[in-house]
Coordinates of C-alpha atoms and ligand atoms in Angstrom, one line a residue:
X1 CA -101.0 -184.9 -161.0
X2 CA -99.5 -186.8 -163.8
X3 CA -95.7 -187.6 -163.6
X4 CA -93.1 -186.0 -165.8
X5 CA -92.6 -187.1 -169.4
X6 CA -89.3 -188.7 -168.6
X7 CA -87.8 -189.7 -165.3
X8 CA -84.2 -190.5 -165.9
X9 CA -82.3 -187.7 -167.6
X10 CA -79.0 -189.6 -167.8
X11 CA -80.6 -192.6 -169.5
X12 CA -82.6 -190.5 -171.9
X13 CA -79.6 -188.4 -172.9
X14 CA -77.4 -191.5 -173.4
X15 CA -79.7 -193.3 -175.7
X16 CA -80.9 -190.3 -177.6
X17 CA -81.1 -190.2 -181.4
X18 CA -82.6 -187.3 -183.5
X19 CA -83.7 -189.8 -186.2
X20 CA -85.8 -191.7 -183.7
X21 CA -87.3 -188.4 -182.4
X22 CA -88.1 -187.4 -186.0
X23 CA -90.1 -190.6 -186.4
X24 CA -92.6 -189.3 -183.7
X25 CA -93.6 -186.6 -186.2
X26 CA -95.9 -187.5 -189.1
X27 CA -94.1 -186.1 -192.1
X28 CA -96.1 -184.9 -195.1
X29 CA -98.4 -187.5 -196.6
X30 CA -96.9 -189.6 -199.4
X31 CA -93.4 -189.1 -198.0
X32 CA -93.2 -185.5 -199.3
X33 CA -90.9 -184.3 -196.5
X34 CA -91.2 -182.4 -193.3
X35 CA -93.1 -179.2 -193.0
X36 CA -93.5 -177.2 -189.7
X37 CA -97.1 -176.1 -190.4
X38 CA -98.2 -179.7 -191.3
X39 CA -96.9 -181.0 -188.0
X40 CA -98.3 -178.0 -186.1
X41 CA -101.8 -177.9 -187.7
X42 CA -102.9 -180.2 -190.4
X43 CA -102.0 -183.6 -188.9
X44 CA -104.0 -182.7 -185.8
X45 CA -106.9 -181.2 -187.8
X46 CA -107.1 -184.5 -189.8
X47 CA -107.1 -186.5 -186.6
X48 CA -108.5 -186.7 -183.1
X49 CA -107.7 -183.1 -182.1
X50 CA -109.9 -181.7 -184.9
X51 CA -112.3 -180.0 -182.5
X52 CA -109.7 -179.2 -179.8
X53 CA -108.9 -175.5 -179.2
X54 CA -105.5 -174.8 -180.8
X55 CA -105.3 -171.1 -180.1
X56 CA -107.3 -169.0 -177.6
X57 CA -106.8 -165.3 -178.1
X58 CA -107.6 -162.9 -175.3
X59 CA -108.3 -159.5 -176.7
X60 CA -107.2 -156.4 -174.8
X61 CA -110.9 -156.1 -173.7
X62 CA -110.8 -159.6 -172.2
X63 CA -113.0 -161.0 -174.9
X64 CA -112.0 -164.5 -176.3
X65 CA -111.5 -165.7 -179.9
X66 CA -110.9 -169.4 -180.2
X67 CA -109.6 -171.5 -183.2
X68 CA -109.8 -175.2 -183.2
X69 CA -107.2 -177.2 -185.0
X70 CA -109.7 -177.8 -187.9
X71 CA -110.5 -174.0 -187.9
X72 CA -106.8 -173.2 -188.0
X73 CA -106.2 -175.6 -190.9
X74 CA -108.9 -173.9 -192.9
X75 CA -107.6 -170.3 -192.2
X76 CA -104.0 -171.2 -192.8
X77 CA -105.0 -173.0 -196.0
X78 CA -106.7 -169.8 -197.1
X79 CA -103.6 -167.7 -196.4
X80 CA -101.4 -170.1 -198.4
X81 CA -103.9 -169.7 -201.3
X82 CA -103.7 -165.9 -201.0
X83 CA -99.9 -166.1 -201.4
X84 CA -100.5 -168.3 -204.5
X85 CA -102.9 -165.8 -205.9
X86 CA -100.3 -163.0 -205.4
X87 CA -97.8 -165.2 -207.3
X88 CA -95.4 -165.4 -204.3
X89 CA -92.6 -167.8 -204.9
X90 CA -91.3 -170.4 -202.5
X91 CA -88.6 -168.9 -200.3
X92 CA -90.0 -165.4 -200.7
X93 CA -90.1 -163.4 -197.5
X94 CA -93.5 -162.6 -195.8
X95 CA -93.2 -160.2 -192.9
X96 CA -95.8 -159.2 -190.3
X97 CA -96.0 -156.1 -188.3
X98 CA -98.9 -156.9 -186.0
X99 CA -99.8 -157.2 -182.4
X100 CA -100.7 -160.6 -181.0
X101 CA -103.9 -161.0 -183.0
X102 CA -105.2 -163.9 -185.2
X103 CA -103.9 -162.7 -188.6
X104 CA -100.3 -162.9 -187.3
X105 CA -100.7 -166.6 -186.3
X106 CA -102.6 -167.4 -189.5
X107 CA -100.1 -165.7 -191.7
X108 CA -97.1 -167.4 -190.1
X109 CA -98.5 -170.9 -190.4
X110 CA -100.0 -170.2 -193.8
X111 CA -96.6 -168.9 -195.1
X112 CA -94.9 -172.1 -193.8
X113 CA -97.5 -174.2 -195.6
X114 CA -96.8 -172.3 -198.8
X115 CA -93.0 -172.5 -198.1
X116 CA -92.6 -168.8 -198.0
X117 CA -90.1 -167.6 -195.3
X118 CA -92.0 -165.9 -192.5
X119 CA -90.5 -163.1 -190.4
X120 CA -92.6 -161.5 -187.6
X121 CA -91.7 -158.0 -186.5
X122 CA -92.5 -156.5 -183.1
X123 CA -95.5 -154.2 -183.7
X124 CA -94.1 -151.3 -181.7
X125 CA -91.0 -150.8 -183.9
X126 CA -90.9 -147.4 -185.4
X127 CA -90.3 -146.7 -189.1
X128 CA -86.5 -146.9 -189.0
X129 CA -86.2 -150.3 -187.3
X130 CA -89.0 -151.6 -189.5
X131 CA -87.1 -150.4 -192.6
X132 CA -83.8 -151.9 -191.4
X133 CA -85.4 -155.3 -191.1
X134 CA -87.7 -155.3 -194.2
X135 CA -84.8 -154.2 -196.3
X136 CA -82.2 -156.6 -194.9
X137 CA -84.8 -159.4 -195.1
X138 CA -85.7 -158.6 -198.8
X139 CA -89.4 -158.4 -197.9
X140 CA -91.9 -159.5 -200.6
X141 CA -95.2 -159.3 -198.7
X142 CA -95.9 -157.4 -195.6
X143 CA -99.1 -157.9 -193.5
X144 CA -100.0 -155.1 -191.1
X145 CA -102.7 -152.7 -190.1
X146 CA -103.8 -149.6 -192.0
X147 CA -102.5 -147.3 -189.2
X148 CA -99.0 -148.9 -189.1
X149 CA -98.9 -148.9 -192.9
X150 CA -99.8 -145.1 -193.0
X151 CA -97.5 -144.2 -190.2
X152 CA -94.5 -146.5 -190.6
X153 CA -94.3 -148.0 -194.0
X154 CA -95.7 -145.6 -196.6
X155 CA -92.8 -143.3 -196.3
X156 CA -90.3 -146.2 -196.9
X157 CA -91.8 -147.5 -200.1
X158 CA -89.2 -145.9 -202.4
X159 CA -86.5 -147.6 -200.4
X160 CA -88.0 -151.1 -200.5
X161 CA -87.8 -152.3 -204.1
X162 CA -88.5 -155.9 -203.2
X163 CA -91.8 -155.2 -201.5
X164 CA -94.7 -156.2 -203.8
X165 CA -97.8 -156.1 -201.7
X166 CA -99.0 -154.9 -198.3
X167 CA -101.9 -156.8 -196.8
X168 CA -104.1 -154.7 -194.5
X169 CA -105.8 -156.7 -191.8
X170 CA -108.5 -154.1 -190.8
X171 CA -110.1 -152.9 -194.0
X172 CA -112.6 -154.5 -196.3
X173 CA -111.4 -152.4 -199.3
X174 CA -108.2 -152.3 -201.2
X175 CA -106.5 -149.0 -200.8
X176 CA -104.9 -149.3 -204.3
X177 CA -103.3 -152.1 -206.4
X178 CA -100.5 -152.4 -203.9
X179 CA -102.1 -152.2 -200.5
X180 CA -104.8 -154.9 -200.4
X181 CA -107.5 -155.9 -198.0
X182 CA -106.6 -159.1 -196.1
X183 CA -110.2 -159.9 -195.1
X184 CA -111.3 -159.6 -198.7
X185 CA -108.5 -161.8 -200.0
X186 CA -109.2 -164.4 -197.3
X187 CA -112.9 -164.4 -198.0
X188 CA -112.2 -165.1 -201.7
X189 CA -109.6 -167.8 -201.0
X190 CA -110.3 -171.6 -200.8
X191 CA -109.5 -173.5 -197.6
X192 CA -108.1 -176.4 -199.5
X193 CA -104.4 -176.3 -199.8
X194 CA -102.1 -179.2 -200.4
X195 CA -98.6 -178.5 -198.9
X196 CA -95.9 -178.9 -201.5
X197 CA -92.9 -181.3 -201.0
X198 CA -90.8 -179.8 -198.3
X199 CA -87.2 -180.6 -197.9
X200 CA -86.2 -180.6 -194.2
X201 CA -83.5 -178.1 -195.2
X202 CA -85.9 -175.7 -196.9
X203 CA -85.9 -172.2 -195.2
X204 CA -88.8 -171.5 -193.0
X205 CA -88.3 -168.6 -190.6
X206 CA -86.3 -165.5 -190.3
X207 CA -85.7 -164.0 -186.9
X208 CA -83.8 -161.0 -185.9
X209 CA -81.8 -161.2 -182.7
X210 CA -82.6 -158.8 -179.8
X211 CA -79.8 -156.4 -180.5
X212 CA -78.5 -156.6 -176.9
X213 CA -74.8 -156.5 -177.9
X214 CA -75.1 -154.5 -181.2
X215 CA -76.9 -154.4 -184.5
X216 CA -79.5 -157.1 -184.7
X217 CA -78.6 -160.1 -186.9
X218 CA -81.1 -162.0 -189.1
X219 CA -80.9 -165.7 -188.4
X220 CA -82.5 -168.1 -190.9
X221 CA -84.0 -171.3 -189.8
X222 CA -85.2 -174.4 -191.7
X223 CA -88.3 -176.7 -191.6
X224 CA -86.6 -179.5 -189.7
X225 CA -86.3 -177.1 -186.7
X226 CA -89.7 -178.7 -185.9
X227 CA -87.9 -181.7 -184.5
X228 CA -86.7 -179.4 -181.7
X229 CA -90.1 -177.6 -181.3
X230 CA -91.5 -181.1 -180.7
X231 CA -88.8 -182.5 -178.5
X232 CA -88.5 -179.5 -176.2
X233 CA -92.3 -179.4 -175.9
X234 CA -92.1 -183.0 -174.7
X235 CA -89.0 -182.9 -172.5
X236 CA -88.8 -179.3 -171.2
X237 CA -92.3 -177.9 -171.3
X238 CA -93.6 -181.4 -170.3
X239 CA -96.7 -181.1 -172.6
X240 CA -99.5 -183.6 -172.1
X241 CA -102.7 -184.2 -173.9
X242 CA -105.3 -181.6 -172.8
X243 CA -102.8 -179.1 -171.4
X244 CA -103.3 -175.4 -171.5
X245 CA -100.1 -173.5 -172.2
X246 CA -99.3 -169.8 -172.1
X247 CA -96.1 -168.2 -173.5
X248 CA -96.0 -164.5 -172.7
X249 CA -93.4 -163.7 -175.4
X250 CA -94.3 -161.7 -178.5
X251 CA -93.7 -163.5 -181.8
X252 CA -91.4 -160.6 -182.8
X253 CA -88.8 -162.5 -180.7
X254 CA -87.9 -166.0 -181.4
X255 CA -89.5 -167.3 -178.2
X256 CA -92.9 -166.0 -179.2
X257 CA -92.7 -167.9 -182.5
X258 CA -91.0 -171.2 -181.5
X259 CA -93.0 -171.4 -178.2
X260 CA -95.8 -168.9 -178.7
X261 CA -96.9 -170.5 -181.9
X262 CA -95.2 -173.7 -183.1
X263 CA -94.2 -175.9 -180.2
X264 CA -97.5 -176.1 -178.4
X265 CA -99.3 -176.8 -181.6
X266 CA -96.9 -179.5 -182.8
X267 CA -97.5 -181.1 -179.4
X268 CA -101.3 -180.8 -179.8
X269 CA -102.0 -178.7 -176.7
X270 CA -104.1 -175.5 -176.3
X271 CA -102.2 -172.2 -176.4
X272 CA -103.2 -169.0 -174.8
X273 CA -102.3 -165.7 -176.5
X274 CA -102.8 -162.4 -174.6
X275 CA -103.0 -159.3 -176.7
X276 CA -102.1 -157.0 -173.8
X277 CA -98.6 -156.1 -172.5
X278 CA -97.3 -156.9 -169.0
X279 CA -99.9 -156.4 -166.2
X280 CA -99.3 -158.4 -163.0
X281 CA -102.9 -158.7 -161.9
X282 CA -104.2 -159.4 -165.4
X283 CA -101.6 -162.1 -165.8
X284 CA -102.4 -163.8 -162.5
X285 CA -106.1 -163.7 -163.3
X286 CA -105.4 -165.3 -166.7
X287 CA -103.4 -168.1 -165.1
X288 CA -106.4 -168.7 -162.8
X289 CA -109.3 -168.3 -165.3
X290 CA -107.8 -170.1 -168.2
X291 CA -106.6 -172.9 -165.8
X292 CA -103.1 -172.6 -167.3
X293 CA -100.9 -175.8 -166.7
X294 CA -97.6 -174.6 -168.0
X295 CA -96.4 -171.0 -168.1
X296 CA -93.4 -169.8 -170.1
X297 CA -92.2 -166.3 -169.3
X298 CA -89.0 -164.2 -168.8
X299 CA -86.8 -163.0 -166.0
X300 CA -87.8 -159.4 -166.5
X301 CA -91.5 -160.3 -165.9
X302 CA -90.6 -162.4 -162.8
X303 CA -88.6 -159.6 -161.3
X304 CA -91.6 -157.3 -161.8
X305 CA -93.9 -159.7 -160.2
X306 CA -91.5 -160.1 -157.3
X307 CA -91.8 -156.4 -156.7
X308 CA -95.6 -156.7 -156.1
X309 CA -96.7 -157.4 -152.5
X310 CA -99.1 -160.1 -153.6
X311 CA -98.4 -163.8 -153.2
X312 CA -100.2 -165.2 -156.3
X313 CA -100.9 -168.7 -154.9
X314 CA -102.7 -167.2 -151.9
X315 CA -104.9 -164.7 -153.9
X316 CA -105.6 -166.8 -157.0
X317 CA -106.5 -170.4 -157.6
X318 CA -103.4 -171.7 -159.3
X319 CA -104.2 -175.4 -158.7
X320 CA -103.9 -176.2 -162.4
X321 CA -100.4 -174.9 -162.7
X322 CA -97.7 -177.5 -163.0
X323 CA -94.6 -175.6 -164.2
X324 CA -93.3 -172.1 -164.6
X325 CA -90.4 -171.6 -167.1
X326 CA -88.2 -168.7 -167.9
X327 CA -85.8 -167.7 -170.7
X328 CA -84.0 -164.7 -172.1
X329 CA -81.7 -163.6 -169.4
X330 CA -80.1 -165.2 -166.4
X331 CA -82.7 -166.1 -163.8
X332 CA -80.9 -165.5 -160.5
X333 CA -81.3 -168.0 -157.7
X334 CA -83.5 -165.7 -155.6
X335 CA -86.1 -165.5 -158.4
X336 CA -86.2 -169.3 -158.6
X337 CA -86.7 -169.6 -154.9
X338 CA -89.3 -166.8 -154.8
X339 CA -91.2 -168.3 -157.7
X340 CA -91.4 -171.8 -156.2
X341 CA -92.9 -170.3 -153.0
X342 CA -95.2 -167.8 -154.8
X343 CA -96.6 -170.3 -157.4
X344 CA -96.2 -173.5 -155.5
X345 CA -94.5 -175.2 -158.5
X346 CA -91.0 -175.6 -159.9
X347 CA -89.6 -172.6 -161.8
X348 CA -87.3 -173.9 -164.5
X349 CA -84.7 -171.7 -166.2
X350 CA -83.6 -172.5 -169.6
X351 CA -81.0 -171.2 -172.1
X352 CA -81.1 -170.7 -175.8
X353 CA -80.7 -168.0 -178.5
X354 CA -82.3 -166.8 -181.7
X355 CA -79.6 -168.7 -183.5
X356 CA -80.5 -172.0 -181.8
X357 CA -84.2 -171.8 -182.7
X358 CA -85.2 -173.7 -179.6
X359 CA -84.3 -174.6 -176.0
X360 CA -80.8 -176.1 -175.7
X361 CA -80.0 -176.2 -172.0
X362 CA -82.7 -176.5 -169.4
X363 CA -83.8 -177.6 -166.0
X364 CA -86.4 -180.4 -166.2
X365 CA -89.4 -181.3 -164.1
X366 CA -87.8 -184.7 -163.2
X367 CA -84.4 -183.4 -162.3
X368 CA -83.2 -181.6 -159.2
X369 CA -83.2 -177.8 -159.7
X370 CA -80.1 -176.0 -158.7
X371 CA -81.4 -172.4 -158.3
X372 CA -79.2 -170.1 -160.5
X373 CA -78.2 -172.8 -162.9
X374 CA -79.5 -173.0 -166.5
X375 CA -79.7 -176.8 -166.1
X376 CA -78.4 -179.5 -168.5
X377 CA -78.3 -179.9 -172.3
X378 CA -81.4 -181.1 -174.1
X379 CA -81.2 -184.8 -175.1
X380 CA -79.4 -184.7 -178.5
X381 CA -77.5 -181.5 -177.7
X382 CA -73.8 -181.7 -177.1
X383 CA -72.8 -178.6 -175.2
X384 CA -69.3 -177.9 -173.9
X385 CA -67.0 -175.2 -172.6
X386 CA -64.1 -174.1 -174.8
X387 CA -61.0 -172.1 -174.3
X388 CA -60.9 -169.9 -177.4
X389 CA -58.1 -167.5 -178.3
X390 CA -56.7 -165.8 -181.4
X391 CA -55.1 -169.1 -182.6
X392 CA -56.5 -171.8 -180.5
X393 CA -59.7 -173.6 -179.7
X394 CA -59.7 -176.2 -176.9
X395 CA -62.7 -178.0 -175.4
X396 CA -62.2 -178.0 -171.6
X397 CA -63.0 -181.3 -169.9
X398 CA -62.5 -180.2 -166.3
X399 CA -65.6 -179.2 -164.4
X400 CA -65.6 -175.7 -162.9
X401 CA -63.6 -174.0 -165.7
X402 CA -65.1 -170.9 -167.2
X403 CA -65.0 -170.5 -171.0
X404 CA -67.0 -170.1 -174.1
X405 CA -70.3 -172.0 -174.3
X406 CA -70.1 -174.0 -177.6
X407 CA -72.6 -176.4 -179.2
X408 CA -71.8 -179.3 -181.5
X409 CA -73.2 -178.9 -185.0
X410 CA -76.0 -181.2 -186.2
X411 CA -78.8 -179.7 -184.1
X412 CA -81.9 -179.6 -186.4
X413 CA -83.0 -176.1 -185.3
X414 CA -79.6 -174.4 -185.5
X415 CA -79.6 -171.4 -187.8
X416 CA -78.3 -171.9 -191.3
X417 CA -77.4 -168.3 -192.2
X418 CA -77.0 -164.8 -190.9
X419 CA -78.6 -163.1 -193.8
X420 CA -76.3 -160.8 -195.8
X421 CA -73.5 -161.5 -193.2
X422 CA -71.8 -164.7 -194.5
X423 CA -68.4 -163.8 -192.9
X424 CA -70.0 -163.2 -189.5
X425 CA -71.8 -166.6 -189.9
X426 CA -68.5 -168.4 -190.7
X427 CA -66.8 -166.8 -187.7
X428 CA -69.5 -168.3 -185.4
X429 CA -68.1 -171.7 -186.1
X430 CA -64.9 -173.6 -185.4
X431 CA -64.8 -177.0 -187.0
X432 CA -67.7 -179.0 -185.6
X433 CA -68.6 -176.4 -183.0
X434 CA -70.9 -173.4 -183.0
X435 CA -69.6 -170.6 -180.7
X436 CA -72.6 -169.1 -178.9
X437 CA -70.9 -165.8 -177.7
X438 CA -71.8 -166.6 -174.1
X439 CA -69.5 -167.7 -171.3
X440 CA -70.4 -170.4 -168.9
X441 CA -69.1 -173.2 -166.7
X442 CA -70.2 -176.8 -165.9
X443 CA -70.2 -178.1 -162.4
X444 CA -69.3 -181.6 -161.4
X445 CA -72.9 -182.8 -161.7
X446 CA -73.0 -181.6 -165.3
X447 CA -75.1 -178.5 -164.6
X448 CA -74.4 -175.4 -166.7
X449 CA -74.0 -172.0 -165.0
X450 CA -74.1 -168.7 -167.0
X451 CA -71.2 -166.4 -166.5
X452 CA -71.9 -163.7 -169.0
X453 CA -71.8 -162.6 -172.6
X454 CA -68.3 -162.7 -174.0
X455 CA -68.8 -159.0 -175.0
X456 CA -69.8 -158.0 -171.4
X457 CA -67.0 -159.6 -169.5
X458 CA -65.1 -157.2 -167.3
X459 CA -61.3 -157.6 -166.9
X460 CA -60.3 -156.1 -163.6
X461 CA -57.0 -156.4 -161.8
X462 CA -56.3 -159.7 -163.6
X463 CA -59.7 -161.1 -162.8
X464 CA -62.5 -161.9 -165.3
X465 CA -65.8 -160.8 -163.9
X466 CA -69.2 -161.7 -165.3
X467 CA -71.8 -159.0 -164.7
X468 CA -74.4 -161.6 -163.8
X469 CA -72.4 -162.8 -160.8
X470 CA -72.2 -159.2 -159.4
X471 CA -75.8 -158.4 -160.2
X472 CA -77.0 -161.6 -158.5
X473 CA -75.1 -160.7 -155.4
X474 CA -76.5 -157.2 -155.3
X475 CA -80.0 -158.5 -155.7
X476 CA -79.7 -160.5 -152.5
X477 CA -79.8 -157.2 -150.6
X478 CA -83.3 -156.4 -149.5
X479 CA -83.1 -152.9 -151.0
X480 CA -82.3 -153.9 -154.6
X481 CA -85.0 -154.5 -157.2
X482 CA -82.7 -154.8 -160.2
X483 CA -79.0 -154.2 -161.0
X484 CA -76.8 -154.0 -164.0
X485 CA -73.0 -154.1 -164.0
X486 CA -70.5 -152.8 -166.5
X487 CA -66.7 -152.4 -166.9
X488 CA -65.3 -148.9 -167.0
X489 CA -61.8 -148.4 -168.3
X490 CA -59.4 -147.5 -165.5
X491 CA -55.7 -147.5 -166.4
X492 CA -54.3 -148.9 -163.2
X493 CA -56.6 -152.0 -163.1
X494 CA -57.8 -152.4 -166.6
X495 CA -61.5 -152.0 -165.9
X496 CA -63.4 -151.0 -162.9
X497 CA -66.6 -152.7 -161.9
X498 CA -69.5 -150.3 -161.9
X499 CA -73.0 -151.1 -160.8
X500 CA -76.3 -149.4 -161.6
X501 CA -79.0 -150.2 -159.1
X502 CA -82.8 -149.8 -159.1
X503 CA -84.1 -149.7 -155.6
X504 CA -87.3 -151.3 -154.3
X505 CA -90.1 -149.0 -153.2
X506 CA -89.5 -147.5 -149.8
X507 CA -85.7 -147.2 -150.1
X508 CA -84.0 -143.8 -150.7
X509 CA -81.1 -143.3 -153.1
X510 CA -78.7 -142.0 -150.4
X511 CA -74.9 -142.1 -150.0
X512 CA -75.3 -144.3 -146.9
X513 CA -77.1 -146.9 -148.8
X514 CA -74.6 -146.7 -151.7
X515 CA -71.8 -147.4 -149.2
X516 CA -73.8 -150.2 -147.6
X517 CA -74.4 -151.9 -150.9
X518 CA -70.7 -151.7 -151.9
X519 CA -69.8 -153.1 -148.5
X520 CA -72.4 -155.9 -148.8
X521 CA -70.9 -156.9 -152.2
X522 CA -67.3 -156.7 -150.9
X523 CA -68.2 -159.0 -148.0
X524 CA -70.0 -161.5 -150.1
X525 CA -67.8 -161.5 -153.2
X526 CA -64.5 -160.2 -152.1
X527 CA -63.1 -156.7 -152.9
X528 CA -61.5 -157.7 -156.3
X529 CA -64.8 -158.6 -157.8
X530 CA -67.3 -156.3 -156.0
X531 CA -68.3 -153.0 -157.6
X532 CA -66.0 -150.0 -156.8
X533 CA -68.6 -147.6 -158.1
X534 CA -72.4 -147.7 -157.7
X535 CA -75.1 -145.4 -159.0
X536 CA -78.8 -145.4 -158.4
X537 CA -81.0 -145.3 -161.4
X538 CA -84.8 -145.1 -161.8
X539 CA -85.0 -147.9 -164.4
X540 CA -82.5 -149.9 -166.4
X541 CA -82.5 -149.5 -170.2
X542 CA -83.9 -152.7 -171.7
X543 CA -84.7 -154.2 -175.1
X544 CA -88.3 -154.5 -176.0
X545 CA -87.9 -158.2 -175.1
X546 CA -86.9 -157.2 -171.6
X547 CA -83.1 -157.7 -171.6
X548 CA -80.8 -155.3 -169.9
X549 CA -78.8 -153.2 -172.4
X550 CA -75.5 -153.0 -170.6
X551 CA -73.8 -151.6 -173.7
X552 CA -76.1 -148.6 -173.5
X553 CA -75.3 -148.0 -169.9
X554 CA -71.6 -148.2 -170.8
X555 CA -71.9 -145.9 -173.7
X556 CA -73.7 -143.3 -171.6
X557 CA -71.2 -143.7 -168.8
X558 CA -68.3 -143.1 -171.1
X559 CA -69.9 -140.5 -173.3
X560 CA -69.6 -142.7 -176.4
X561 CA -72.1 -143.1 -179.3
X562 CA -75.2 -145.1 -178.2
X563 CA -75.2 -147.4 -181.2
X564 CA -78.3 -149.2 -182.6
X565 CA -81.3 -148.5 -180.4
X566 CA -83.9 -150.1 -182.6
X567 CA -84.8 -152.6 -179.9
X568 CA -84.7 -150.2 -176.9
X569 CA -87.8 -150.2 -174.8
X570 CA -89.0 -146.6 -174.3
X571 CA -90.2 -146.1 -170.8
Ligands
ATP1 P1 -77.9 -159.9 -179.9 O1 -77.3 -161.2 -180.4 O2 -78.4 -159.1 -181.1 O3 -76.9 -159.1 -179.1 P2 -79.4 -161.3 -178.0 O4 -78.2 -162.2 -177.9 O5 -79.9 -160.7 -176.7 O6 -79.1 -160.1 -179.0 P3 -81.4 -163.3 -178.3 O7 -81.0 -164.3 -179.3 O8 -82.8 -162.9 -178.2 O9 -80.6 -162.0 -178.7 O10 -80.9 -163.7 -176.9 C1 -80.1 -164.8 -176.6 C2 -79.1 -164.5 -175.5 O11 -79.9 -164.2 -174.2 C3 -78.2 -165.6 -175.1 O12 -77.1 -165.7 -175.9 C4 -77.8 -165.2 -173.6 O13 -76.8 -164.3 -173.6 C5 -79.1 -164.7 -173.1 N1 -79.9 -165.7 -172.4 C6 -81.0 -166.4 -172.9 N2 -81.5 -167.2 -171.9 C7 -80.6 -167.2 -170.9 C8 -80.6 -167.8 -169.6 N3 -81.5 -168.7 -169.2 N4 -79.6 -167.5 -168.8 C9 -78.6 -166.6 -169.2 N5 -78.7 -165.9 -170.3 C10 -79.6 -166.2 -171.2
MG2 MG1 -77.0 -162.9 -179.3

């Protein structure tokens, strides 16, 4: 097995320079700037990787559809010409409402070539969440299926004045002058498209946050984010020539775009796209059949796999697998240890957000993994812990102190705007620092540990308790499959720690077990921090991207309004 792409983290971090990294990218010919789609597609299509598979789609049926880099250049060139024909202007917003099928990938990269701003929506959103986002994002063009158009969009047309055309991916006929056939437009379009001059600061992508803490925000990203797509591919995902990579996230979430589309292409590897939703056995067989080298998934999926009795490396040939990575929620130590045994390779947690556009803190192949830690900052990223109050902001130098996780400005992929929320955007910064909204601590070796979201922190009897800490403890008990913890107002102590627990198969939700679990937590964590109340629940409410919606558990517990549920996964 080839060694990691770097061996000495400290040395790499110390001598790191964004400008030097940028020089590893090609830039548009003739010095015409930096464009994500050029770096991802055209430069490879015009070079040695011309006939290499860029994207391999696995249909629900299991059938494959492959695109080489040259093929992808042609298709994305056609899409850019379609936008030209429809008189779309640079900076206009192109939205997709599609499953993980080729037109989504072609439209995203084609829009980036054209310098339209692309915004992918998760295909299972209902009409209201679709409306909220199209309207907030000032949609100009929407690409979707006839069925989704009829069921989810048609009724909204009177409320979407900026929407000019809908492109339908599954019909050869235009419905009318407004709803046009995508295959027909593509057939008539030329493959030749010359990417216009692209300033690194030109807007490129719009992503809505997951809505875990409230109403989703629209974060706008620029073309130079590609420097991070490239560098994280090299340092974190450890991409090497010839690699097969699979990111299970949907492009409706930032991970599915930054790493499900852009980063592997920028790094010239082959990316697998599975149209189907989570299915443990199907996933294991894809890892085996496609000889996947690097696999990027999420804690919710890992927890589901942990519940299956099968040990993947014993039942499947996973000899090609080199790394498993996870993002989206805290990955508790038990999952890291289970994963290493089950897959026979390191499981690397990493931290980032919609706002950061790419991985910011990570475990690396060449660095010792401390299970339960998010790892260390990406080279070039200055992350710190700050004490933030009404009137003060202080970066804490001492290891071990908990506080707000902050990032120094100047990161190429950091968002440039919360659309239509300027005040909120401004409030996310203090001087040179971006305030992430998460709490963390740094240990004496420089590793970052997630404490919780600032909004979720529980104040109980003078202690600050992060739900993650309590949840991780409960999950060490053999009966617990998943847990979520909230603070419940209780006048004498401020808030009371309340846990919701999903049991593993074979365990009964009984009073004795409830007492046992509370006792287990008290013994492990101490009575001040352990839950005082514990309820069993069949499943936890989660976002469609798999994150636990603690605010919904809390609202239900307290009988308060449930708030925005546009990203709630219906199960
Ligand atoms: P919203 O901002 O709308 O409430 P969200 O924050 O869940 O939604 P995302 O940008 O998709 O939307 O998620 C980023 C957040 O997910 C991080 O701020 C952090 O709270 C959590 N997260 C991501 N990766 C990790 C990780 N490795 N460990 C702990 N938390 C993580
Ligand atoms: Mg957030």
